Amino acid sequence: MQKFPPIVSFLFLVSSTLFAQKKAAATTTAPSVSSATVERVARALAADDMEGRASTQPGGLKAAQFLAAEFQRLGLETLPGATGYEQVFPVYETKTAALYVTINGTNIPQDKALLVSGQPQINWTSEDDPAARVMVIGPQALPAQIYRQILEPTENLLIILDPAHADAFQKLVNYTKKGRLQPEKPGPYSCVAVVTTTPNAGIKFRVAANTTVRPVEIRNVVAVLPGQDKARTEEKVVFSAHYDHLGLLEPLNGDKIANGADDDASGTTAVVALAEYFKKRNDNARPLIFVAFTAEELGGFGSQYFSRQLNAQQIVAMFNIEMIGKQAKFGPNTAFITGFDKSDFGKLLQRNLTGTPFRFEPDPYPEQNLFYRSDNATLAKLGVPAHTISTDQIPTDKRYHTVDDEIESLDLPNMTAVINAIARSAAGIVSGQQTPTRISAEVAGQRP
């Protein structure tokens, strides 16, 4: 073995020591996600005064204004051409004002009749030709397309359901009883569904009904952190979550507020905390878009509207974050990614966490179709590697969509660890060093 002179060995030792000290200092001073911000934002969004953050209710507006103030606090920019952080757009609310149905001279009780209509008034009789097409469904299993025909009629329909379908009918009633929101103005067709003994022969009917249709304003909240590399301005990275929840439910033990602490105050908190983290770093090559979606619980209307305001070809990745407030089934320092096999997004993130205790896993609940049930789905269908990161053990989550989804049920330290892991795992994509593979239209559309 070659022996160096003492002075060379001394200089080498000093150099190595200084390098180690600089590396340790860099590790110490590198920003991390603020646990204080995580707790403060989560508590604010899940507080009773937000009234469950229903999209069309005052609590939803209050939550949007809170998030806009957070983005302003951080000094983020608005989308080009926007005058503020709130991305306001209309949806259309329809409610049944009156419904009267007779079948072969028998009045159908109010709780056994359902109307879905985009027409202010209908007045059908069996003598009119054509008033409505009649479908009689016996006790056999309901065809899957019946639900779509009832909820999204493309012709005037009167559907007579055998009493064997009373439970399925009641679910439809519960779904529509507070009115329905649609992203577009309702079409000119109506469907009336009733539960009664199905007639054996000719059917005489009369239907009279009134429906109210009104536009309602709802809003996403969107902010931008411009990229440092001007050559990459068309390579956008999206961090998203939905801030809406169910609002007020039927009281349970005196509590009627569906606070939505995990669903999805936790994910929305992550978006704010990540915006703060990347703003402090201020070294992102690609532009970052932080968006809190409205109306996910109503059908993903917020993410659908957002997707139409941007060129999907310019979005290189979407980190959608949903329900990260509790430990995953894999234990602490873990989370799962939906649609793990549909792009290499998850593999890239996991590679960036090498040497840390955290790991991302594929979605352990494929039977739940979670990839298609959150706001990532809209952009995934447009080819974006858009995936949802979650920890929720949804098959056994008893608090899901109940008034018990409270801030006290969250594991805030674990939630902060998840957000830190997202921040670190995103480094390659944010810096422009990594670009996930696109999702093919065929793969995105292959809903099981």
Short mmCIF file of C-alpha atoms in Angstrom, two decimals:
data_model
loop_
_atom_site.label_atom_id
_atom_site.label_comp_id
_atom_site.label_asym_id
_atom_site.label_seq_id
_atom_site.Cartn_x
_atom_site.Cartn_y
_atom_site.Cartn_z
CA MET A 1 0.00 0.00 0.00
CA GLN A 2 1.35 3.42 -1.00
CA LYS A 3 2.22 5.72 1.91
CA PHE A 4 1.54 9.48 1.55
CA PRO A 5 3.69 12.19 3.18
CA PRO A 6 2.28 13.47 6.51
CA ILE A 7 1.30 16.88 5.09
CA VAL A 8 -0.76 15.25 2.31
CA SER A 9 -2.53 13.03 4.82
CA PHE A 10 -3.24 16.05 7.03
CA LEU A 11 -4.71 18.08 4.14
CA PHE A 12 -6.83 15.13 3.06
CA LEU A 13 -8.17 14.74 6.61
CA VAL A 14 -9.02 18.45 6.86
CA SER A 15 -10.74 18.40 3.44
CA SER A 16 -12.78 15.34 4.35
CA THR A 17 -13.82 16.85 7.66
CA LEU A 18 -14.94 20.13 6.05
CA PHE A 19 -16.92 18.23 3.41
CA ALA A 20 -18.67 16.18 6.08
CA GLN A 21 -19.47 19.31 8.06
CA LYS A 22 -20.88 21.07 5.00
CA LYS A 23 -22.97 18.01 4.15
CA ALA A 24 -24.30 17.81 7.71
CA ALA A 25 -25.08 21.54 7.69
CA ALA A 26 -26.92 21.24 4.40
CA THR A 27 -28.95 18.36 5.79
CA THR A 28 -29.72 20.34 8.93
CA THR A 29 -30.72 23.55 7.11
CA ALA A 30 -32.69 21.92 4.28
CA PRO A 31 -36.33 22.94 4.66
CA SER A 32 -38.88 20.36 5.67
CA VAL A 33 -42.64 20.44 5.79
CA SER A 34 -43.83 22.49 8.75
CA SER A 35 -45.63 20.37 11.34
CA ALA A 36 -47.07 23.60 12.77
CA THR A 37 -48.61 24.48 9.41
CA VAL A 38 -49.98 20.96 9.03
CA GLU A 39 -51.77 21.08 12.38
CA ARG A 40 -53.01 24.66 12.00
CA VAL A 41 -54.47 24.17 8.50
CA ALA A 42 -55.98 20.76 9.26
CA ARG A 43 -57.69 22.08 12.40
CA ALA A 44 -59.04 25.11 10.56
CA LEU A 45 -60.50 23.11 7.67
CA ALA A 46 -62.04 20.45 9.94
CA ALA A 47 -63.46 22.94 12.45
CA ASP A 48 -67.19 23.03 13.15
CA ASP A 49 -67.47 26.57 11.81
CA MET A 50 -66.67 25.24 8.32
CA GLU A 51 -69.96 23.28 8.55
CA GLY A 52 -68.60 20.33 6.61
CA ARG A 53 -67.43 22.41 3.60
CA ALA A 54 -70.30 21.49 1.27
CA SER A 55 -69.58 22.94 -2.17
CA THR A 56 -72.75 25.03 -2.50
CA GLN A 57 -73.08 26.07 1.14
CA PRO A 58 -71.54 28.94 3.15
CA GLY A 59 -69.04 26.56 4.74
CA GLY A 60 -67.64 25.68 1.33
CA LEU A 61 -67.18 29.35 0.49
CA LYS A 62 -65.51 29.97 3.85
CA ALA A 63 -63.06 27.12 3.24
CA ALA A 64 -62.24 28.48 -0.22
CA GLN A 65 -61.54 31.92 1.18
CA PHE A 66 -59.33 30.45 3.89
CA LEU A 67 -57.27 28.58 1.29
CA ALA A 68 -56.99 31.65 -0.94
CA ALA A 69 -55.65 33.56 2.07
CA GLU A 70 -53.07 30.82 2.65
CA PHE A 71 -51.84 31.05 -0.94
CA GLN A 72 -51.67 34.82 -0.63
CA ARG A 73 -49.70 34.49 2.63
CA LEU A 74 -47.14 32.41 0.76
CA GLY A 75 -46.84 34.95 -2.03
CA LEU A 76 -47.87 32.55 -4.78
CA GLU A 77 -49.03 33.73 -8.19
CA THR A 78 -52.40 33.18 -9.85
CA LEU A 79 -52.99 31.28 -13.06
CA PRO A 80 -52.19 33.43 -16.12
CA GLY A 81 -55.21 35.57 -16.91
CA ALA A 82 -56.89 34.95 -13.55
CA THR A 83 -57.73 37.87 -11.29
CA GLY A 84 -57.47 35.85 -8.08
CA TYR A 85 -56.92 32.42 -6.62
CA GLU A 86 -60.62 31.45 -6.74
CA GLN A 87 -61.54 29.72 -9.99
CA VAL A 88 -65.29 30.34 -10.04
CA PHE A 89 -67.66 28.47 -12.35
CA PRO A 90 -71.37 27.55 -12.45
CA VAL A 91 -73.11 24.24 -11.91
CA TYR A 92 -76.83 23.64 -12.17
CA GLU A 93 -79.01 22.54 -9.28
CA THR A 94 -82.29 20.75 -10.02
CA LYS A 95 -84.96 20.04 -7.41
CA THR A 96 -88.36 18.41 -7.69
CA ALA A 97 -91.02 20.93 -6.67
CA ALA A 98 -94.02 18.66 -7.22
CA LEU A 99 -94.67 15.15 -8.55
CA TYR A 100 -98.00 13.40 -9.08
CA VAL A 101 -98.22 9.93 -10.68
CA THR A 102 -101.10 7.50 -11.31
CA ILE A 103 -100.70 4.03 -12.84
CA ASN A 104 -103.89 2.34 -14.05
CA GLY A 105 -105.96 4.63 -11.85
CA THR A 106 -103.88 4.07 -8.67
CA ASN A 107 -102.10 7.01 -7.08
CA ILE A 108 -98.42 6.27 -6.43
CA PRO A 109 -97.34 7.44 -2.93
CA GLN A 110 -94.82 10.28 -2.82
CA ASP A 111 -92.14 8.05 -1.28
CA LYS A 112 -92.51 5.54 -4.11
CA ALA A 113 -91.97 7.99 -6.98
CA LEU A 114 -88.82 9.71 -8.19
CA LEU A 115 -88.34 12.40 -10.81
CA VAL A 116 -85.11 13.35 -12.57
CA SER A 117 -85.81 16.16 -14.98
CA GLY A 118 -84.30 19.12 -16.77
CA GLN A 119 -87.73 20.41 -17.77
CA PRO A 120 -89.51 23.01 -15.61
CA GLN A 121 -92.84 21.25 -16.14
CA ILE A 122 -94.06 17.94 -17.53
CA ASN A 123 -97.59 16.68 -18.09
CA TRP A 124 -97.74 13.18 -19.54
CA THR A 125 -100.66 10.88 -20.17
CA SER A 126 -100.77 7.50 -21.84
CA GLU A 127 -103.13 8.99 -24.42
CA ASP A 128 -100.44 11.35 -25.66
CA ASP A 129 -98.26 10.04 -28.45
CA PRO A 130 -95.41 10.05 -27.74
CA ALA A 131 -95.39 11.32 -24.14
CA ALA A 132 -92.83 8.93 -22.65
CA ARG A 133 -91.54 5.45 -23.26
CA VAL A 134 -92.64 2.97 -20.59
CA MET A 135 -90.23 0.38 -19.17
CA VAL A 136 -91.51 -2.33 -16.83
CA ILE A 137 -88.81 -4.01 -14.70
CA GLY A 138 -89.85 -7.21 -12.95
CA PRO A 139 -88.22 -8.80 -9.90
CA GLN A 140 -85.15 -9.96 -11.85
CA ALA A 141 -81.79 -8.28 -11.21
CA LEU A 142 -81.67 -4.66 -12.33
CA PRO A 143 -79.64 -4.12 -15.50
CA ALA A 144 -76.70 -1.82 -14.76
CA GLN A 145 -77.75 0.67 -17.42
CA ILE A 146 -81.05 1.33 -15.62
CA TYR A 147 -79.30 3.56 -13.07
CA ARG A 148 -77.81 5.70 -15.82
CA GLN A 149 -81.14 5.88 -17.64
CA ILE A 150 -82.80 7.16 -14.46
CA LEU A 151 -80.13 9.65 -13.43
CA GLU A 152 -79.08 10.83 -16.89
CA PRO A 153 -82.14 10.47 -19.15
CA THR A 154 -81.64 10.86 -22.88
CA GLU A 155 -85.33 10.39 -23.62
CA ASN A 156 -88.59 10.78 -21.71
CA LEU A 157 -89.03 7.61 -19.64
CA LEU A 158 -91.52 6.15 -17.19
CA ILE A 159 -89.86 3.24 -15.39
CA ILE A 160 -92.05 0.92 -13.31
CA LEU A 161 -90.01 -1.11 -10.82
CA ASP A 162 -91.18 -4.25 -9.05
CA PRO A 163 -91.26 -3.93 -5.21
CA ALA A 164 -88.30 -6.34 -5.16
CA HIS A 165 -86.20 -3.31 -6.08
CA ALA A 166 -87.40 -1.15 -3.18
CA ASP A 167 -83.93 -0.99 -1.56
CA ALA A 168 -82.19 0.05 -4.78
CA PHE A 169 -84.92 2.60 -5.42
CA GLN A 170 -84.48 4.06 -1.92
CA LYS A 171 -80.77 4.57 -2.54
CA LEU A 172 -81.63 6.57 -5.65
CA VAL A 173 -84.12 8.63 -3.65
CA ASN A 174 -81.53 9.33 -0.96
CA TYR A 175 -79.01 10.33 -3.62
CA THR A 176 -81.36 12.86 -5.22
CA LYS A 177 -83.56 14.09 -2.36
CA LYS A 178 -81.49 17.22 -1.63
CA GLY A 179 -81.45 18.12 -5.30
CA ARG A 180 -78.88 17.30 -7.91
CA LEU A 181 -75.97 19.28 -9.24
CA GLN A 182 -74.86 18.93 -12.83
CA PRO A 183 -71.86 20.51 -14.54
CA GLU A 184 -73.91 21.45 -17.58
CA LYS A 185 -77.42 22.83 -17.97
CA PRO A 186 -79.83 19.86 -17.80
CA GLY A 187 -81.06 18.40 -21.06
CA PRO A 188 -84.68 18.49 -22.23
CA TYR A 189 -85.58 15.00 -21.00
CA SER A 190 -87.15 13.53 -17.89
CA CYS A 191 -87.32 10.17 -16.17
CA VAL A 192 -90.00 9.17 -13.67
CA ALA A 193 -89.32 5.98 -11.72
CA VAL A 194 -91.92 4.38 -9.46
CA VAL A 195 -92.09 1.29 -7.28
CA THR A 196 -95.36 -0.58 -7.57
CA THR A 197 -96.75 -3.97 -8.49
CA THR A 198 -95.85 -4.33 -12.14
CA PRO A 199 -98.90 -4.48 -14.40
CA ASN A 200 -99.44 -7.57 -16.53
CA ALA A 201 -101.05 -5.85 -19.48
CA GLY A 202 -101.83 -2.39 -20.85
CA ILE A 203 -100.66 0.58 -18.80
CA LYS A 204 -102.62 3.79 -18.34
CA PHE A 205 -100.66 6.56 -16.68
CA ARG A 206 -100.70 10.24 -15.84
CA VAL A 207 -97.69 12.25 -14.67
CA ALA A 208 -97.64 15.89 -13.64
CA ALA A 209 -94.49 17.47 -12.21
CA ASN A 210 -92.59 20.71 -11.66
CA THR A 211 -88.81 21.07 -11.41
CA THR A 212 -86.73 24.07 -10.40
CA VAL A 213 -83.41 24.62 -12.17
CA ARG A 214 -80.97 27.27 -10.98
CA PRO A 215 -77.29 28.03 -11.59
CA VAL A 216 -75.02 27.91 -8.52
CA GLU A 217 -71.48 29.29 -8.33
CA ILE A 218 -68.77 27.05 -6.88
CA ARG A 219 -65.00 27.44 -6.91
CA ASN A 220 -61.64 25.75 -7.05
CA VAL A 221 -58.70 27.51 -5.38
CA VAL A 222 -55.56 27.58 -7.55
CA ALA A 223 -52.07 29.05 -7.12
CA VAL A 224 -48.84 28.91 -9.10
CA LEU A 225 -45.16 28.83 -8.14
CA PRO A 226 -43.31 29.75 -11.36
CA GLY A 227 -40.41 27.56 -12.43
CA GLN A 228 -36.78 28.73 -12.36
CA ASP A 229 -35.99 27.21 -15.76
CA LYS A 230 -37.65 29.35 -18.43
CA ALA A 231 -37.14 26.56 -20.97
CA ARG A 232 -39.55 24.40 -18.93
CA THR A 233 -42.53 26.76 -18.61
CA GLU A 234 -44.72 24.27 -20.47
CA GLU A 235 -43.83 21.39 -18.13
CA LYS A 236 -46.25 21.87 -15.25
CA VAL A 237 -46.51 19.77 -12.08
CA VAL A 238 -49.82 19.70 -10.20
CA PHE A 239 -50.30 19.10 -6.47
CA SER A 240 -53.99 18.71 -5.66
CA ALA A 241 -56.69 17.64 -3.23
CA HIS A 242 -60.40 18.30 -2.83
CA TYR A 243 -61.44 20.62 -0.04
CA ASP A 244 -65.19 19.95 -0.17
CA HIS A 245 -67.04 17.46 2.00
CA LEU A 246 -70.66 16.53 2.74
CA GLY A 247 -71.79 19.49 4.81
CA LEU A 248 -74.59 18.73 7.28
CA LEU A 249 -76.01 15.22 7.74
CA GLU A 250 -78.80 13.71 9.80
CA PRO A 251 -77.88 14.28 13.47
CA LEU A 252 -76.08 11.45 15.25
CA ASN A 253 -75.79 11.83 19.03
CA GLY A 254 -76.45 15.52 18.57
CA ASP A 255 -73.75 16.02 15.92
CA LYS A 256 -74.78 16.85 12.36
CA ILE A 257 -71.51 18.29 10.96
CA ALA A 258 -69.58 16.03 8.58
CA ASN A 259 -66.24 17.69 9.35
CA GLY A 260 -64.30 15.68 6.77
CA ALA A 261 -61.02 15.83 8.68
CA ASP A 262 -59.49 12.91 6.79
CA ASP A 263 -61.72 13.28 3.72
CA ASP A 264 -60.14 15.52 2.62
CA ALA A 265 -58.94 18.23 4.95
CA SER A 266 -55.85 16.03 5.31
CA GLY A 267 -55.05 16.11 1.59
CA THR A 268 -55.87 19.81 1.27
CA THR A 269 -53.58 20.53 4.22
CA ALA A 270 -50.85 18.66 2.35
CA VAL A 271 -51.29 20.94 -0.67
CA VAL A 272 -50.86 24.07 1.49
CA ALA A 273 -47.88 22.58 3.37
CA LEU A 274 -46.22 21.53 0.10
CA ALA A 275 -46.77 24.99 -1.38
CA GLU A 276 -45.03 26.46 1.66
CA TYR A 277 -42.19 23.91 1.41
CA PHE A 278 -41.46 24.51 -2.27
CA LYS A 279 -41.80 28.27 -1.89
CA LYS A 280 -39.11 28.18 0.84
CA ARG A 281 -36.82 26.07 -1.35
CA ASN A 282 -37.46 28.32 -4.35
CA ASP A 283 -35.45 26.04 -6.63
CA ASN A 284 -38.14 24.30 -8.69
CA ALA A 285 -37.19 24.16 -12.36
CA ARG A 286 -40.73 23.38 -13.48
CA PRO A 287 -43.78 25.53 -12.63
CA LEU A 288 -45.85 24.07 -9.80
CA ILE A 289 -49.62 24.38 -9.62
CA PHE A 290 -51.34 23.95 -6.25
CA VAL A 291 -55.08 23.37 -6.50
CA ALA A 292 -57.85 22.64 -4.01
CA PHE A 293 -60.79 21.21 -5.90
CA THR A 294 -64.45 21.72 -5.13
CA ALA A 295 -67.29 19.26 -5.77
CA GLU A 296 -65.31 16.02 -5.75
CA GLU A 297 -68.04 14.55 -3.56
CA LEU A 298 -70.64 15.58 -6.15
CA GLY A 299 -68.99 13.97 -9.15
CA GLY A 300 -65.57 15.57 -9.66
CA PHE A 301 -66.93 18.78 -11.16
CA GLY A 302 -64.03 20.87 -9.86
CA SER A 303 -61.29 18.77 -11.44
CA GLN A 304 -63.29 18.52 -14.66
CA TYR A 305 -63.52 22.30 -14.92
CA PHE A 306 -59.85 22.74 -13.99
CA SER A 307 -58.78 20.28 -16.70
CA ARG A 308 -60.52 22.39 -19.34
CA GLN A 309 -58.52 25.51 -18.39
CA LEU A 310 -55.13 23.95 -19.13
CA ASN A 311 -53.44 22.01 -21.89
CA ALA A 312 -53.14 18.48 -20.52
CA GLN A 313 -50.11 17.89 -22.76
CA GLN A 314 -48.26 20.49 -20.67
CA ILE A 315 -48.86 18.70 -17.36
CA VAL A 316 -46.04 16.25 -16.69
CA ALA A 317 -47.41 14.85 -13.41
CA MET A 318 -50.25 15.20 -10.92
CA PHE A 319 -49.82 14.41 -7.23
CA ASN A 320 -53.41 14.08 -6.01
CA ILE A 321 -53.59 13.63 -2.24
CA GLU A 322 -56.60 12.08 -0.54
CA MET A 323 -57.14 10.84 3.02
CA ILE A 324 -53.66 10.69 4.51
CA GLY A 325 -54.67 11.34 8.12
CA LYS A 326 -54.27 7.81 9.47
CA GLN A 327 -51.65 5.09 9.19
CA ALA A 328 -51.80 2.85 6.13
CA LYS A 329 -52.27 -0.89 6.45
CA PHE A 330 -48.51 -1.24 5.87
CA GLY A 331 -47.73 0.67 9.09
CA PRO A 332 -46.14 4.05 9.83
CA ASN A 333 -44.01 5.78 7.19
CA THR A 334 -45.98 4.24 4.34
CA ALA A 335 -48.63 5.30 1.84
CA PHE A 336 -50.06 3.81 -1.31
CA ILE A 337 -50.43 5.13 -4.85
CA THR A 338 -53.48 4.36 -6.97
CA GLY A 339 -52.96 3.14 -10.52
CA PHE A 340 -49.38 2.19 -9.65
CA ASP A 341 -49.08 0.01 -12.76
CA LYS A 342 -50.45 2.59 -15.19
CA SER A 343 -47.26 4.67 -15.38
CA ASP A 344 -43.82 4.71 -13.75
CA PHE A 345 -44.84 7.62 -11.46
CA GLY A 346 -44.84 5.45 -8.33
CA LYS A 347 -41.51 3.81 -9.13
CA LEU A 348 -39.86 7.20 -9.60
CA LEU A 349 -41.19 8.45 -6.29
CA GLN A 350 -40.02 5.36 -4.46
CA ARG A 351 -36.59 5.58 -6.06
CA ASN A 352 -36.22 9.12 -4.70
CA LEU A 353 -36.88 7.85 -1.17
CA THR A 354 -34.05 5.32 -1.23
CA GLY A 355 -32.22 5.46 2.08
CA THR A 356 -35.20 6.86 3.98
CA PRO A 357 -37.57 4.84 6.21
CA PHE A 358 -40.56 5.77 4.04
CA ARG A 359 -41.96 3.67 1.22
CA PHE A 360 -44.80 3.89 -1.27
CA GLU A 361 -46.82 0.77 -2.04
CA PRO A 362 -49.24 -0.09 -4.86
CA ASP A 363 -52.92 0.35 -4.06
CA PRO A 364 -53.89 -2.60 -1.81
CA TYR A 365 -57.61 -2.20 -2.54
CA PRO A 366 -57.98 -2.66 -6.33
CA GLU A 367 -61.57 -3.85 -5.86
CA GLN A 368 -62.45 -0.32 -4.63
CA ASN A 369 -61.50 1.24 -8.01
CA LEU A 370 -59.88 4.15 -6.16
CA PHE A 371 -57.89 5.24 -9.22
CA TYR A 372 -61.18 6.16 -10.88
CA ARG A 373 -62.89 7.62 -7.80
CA SER A 374 -60.80 10.72 -7.10
CA ASP A 375 -59.84 13.91 -8.89
CA ASN A 376 -56.82 12.34 -10.59
CA ALA A 377 -59.12 10.40 -12.92
CA THR A 378 -60.06 13.37 -15.11
CA LEU A 379 -56.48 14.24 -16.02
CA ALA A 380 -55.45 10.58 -16.23
CA LYS A 381 -58.03 10.13 -18.99
CA LEU A 382 -56.24 12.92 -20.83
CA GLY A 383 -52.93 11.06 -20.63
CA VAL A 384 -51.42 12.80 -17.59
CA PRO A 385 -49.55 10.54 -15.14
CA ALA A 386 -52.08 11.55 -12.50
CA HIS A 387 -52.24 9.39 -9.38
CA THR A 388 -53.70 9.63 -5.90
CA ILE A 389 -51.58 9.17 -2.78
CA SER A 390 -53.49 7.89 0.25
CA THR A 391 -53.17 5.97 3.51
CA ASP A 392 -56.83 5.25 4.24
CA GLN A 393 -57.85 1.69 5.08
CA ILE A 394 -61.10 2.32 3.30
CA PRO A 395 -62.70 -1.16 3.53
CA THR A 396 -62.69 -0.91 7.34
CA ASP A 397 -62.89 2.88 7.83
CA LYS A 398 -65.99 3.38 9.98
CA ARG A 399 -65.61 7.18 10.02
CA TYR A 400 -65.72 7.58 6.24
CA HIS A 401 -68.57 9.90 5.21
CA THR A 402 -69.89 10.21 8.77
CA VAL A 403 -69.99 12.95 11.42
CA ASP A 404 -67.19 11.07 13.22
CA ASP A 405 -64.52 12.13 10.70
CA GLU A 406 -63.10 14.61 13.22
CA ILE A 407 -59.66 16.17 13.68
CA GLU A 408 -59.13 14.10 16.85
CA SER A 409 -59.13 10.93 14.75
CA LEU A 410 -56.07 12.00 12.73
CA ASP A 411 -52.49 10.94 13.39
CA LEU A 412 -50.90 14.33 12.71
CA PRO A 413 -47.23 13.25 13.15
CA ASN A 414 -47.69 10.38 10.67
CA MET A 415 -49.59 12.71 8.34
CA THR A 416 -46.67 15.16 8.44
CA ALA A 417 -44.27 12.31 7.66
CA VAL A 418 -46.38 11.41 4.60
CA ILE A 419 -46.30 15.01 3.37
CA ASN A 420 -42.53 15.19 3.89
CA ALA A 421 -42.18 11.98 1.89
CA ILE A 422 -44.25 13.43 -0.95
CA ALA A 423 -42.07 16.54 -0.96
CA ARG A 424 -38.83 14.55 -1.11
CA SER A 425 -40.12 11.98 -3.58
CA ALA A 426 -41.23 14.75 -5.94
CA ALA A 427 -37.72 16.24 -6.13
CA GLY A 428 -36.76 14.66 -9.45
CA ILE A 429 -40.01 15.66 -11.15
CA VAL A 430 -39.98 19.18 -9.71
CA SER A 431 -36.35 19.71 -10.76
CA GLY A 432 -36.98 18.48 -14.29
CA GLN A 433 -34.65 15.51 -13.90
CA GLN A 434 -37.48 12.97 -14.07
CA THR A 435 -40.57 12.78 -16.27
CA PRO A 436 -43.12 10.01 -15.65
CA THR A 437 -44.47 8.05 -18.59
CA ARG A 438 -47.82 9.20 -19.94
CA ILE A 439 -50.98 7.16 -19.35
CA SER A 440 -52.48 5.78 -22.54
CA ALA A 441 -56.13 6.53 -23.26
CA GLU A 442 -56.81 2.80 -23.45
CA VAL A 443 -55.31 2.15 -20.00
CA ALA A 444 -57.02 5.15 -18.37
CA GLY A 445 -60.37 4.08 -19.73
CA GLN A 446 -60.13 0.45 -18.63
CA ARG A 447 -62.26 0.77 -15.53
CA PRO A 448 -62.71 -2.72 -14.04
#
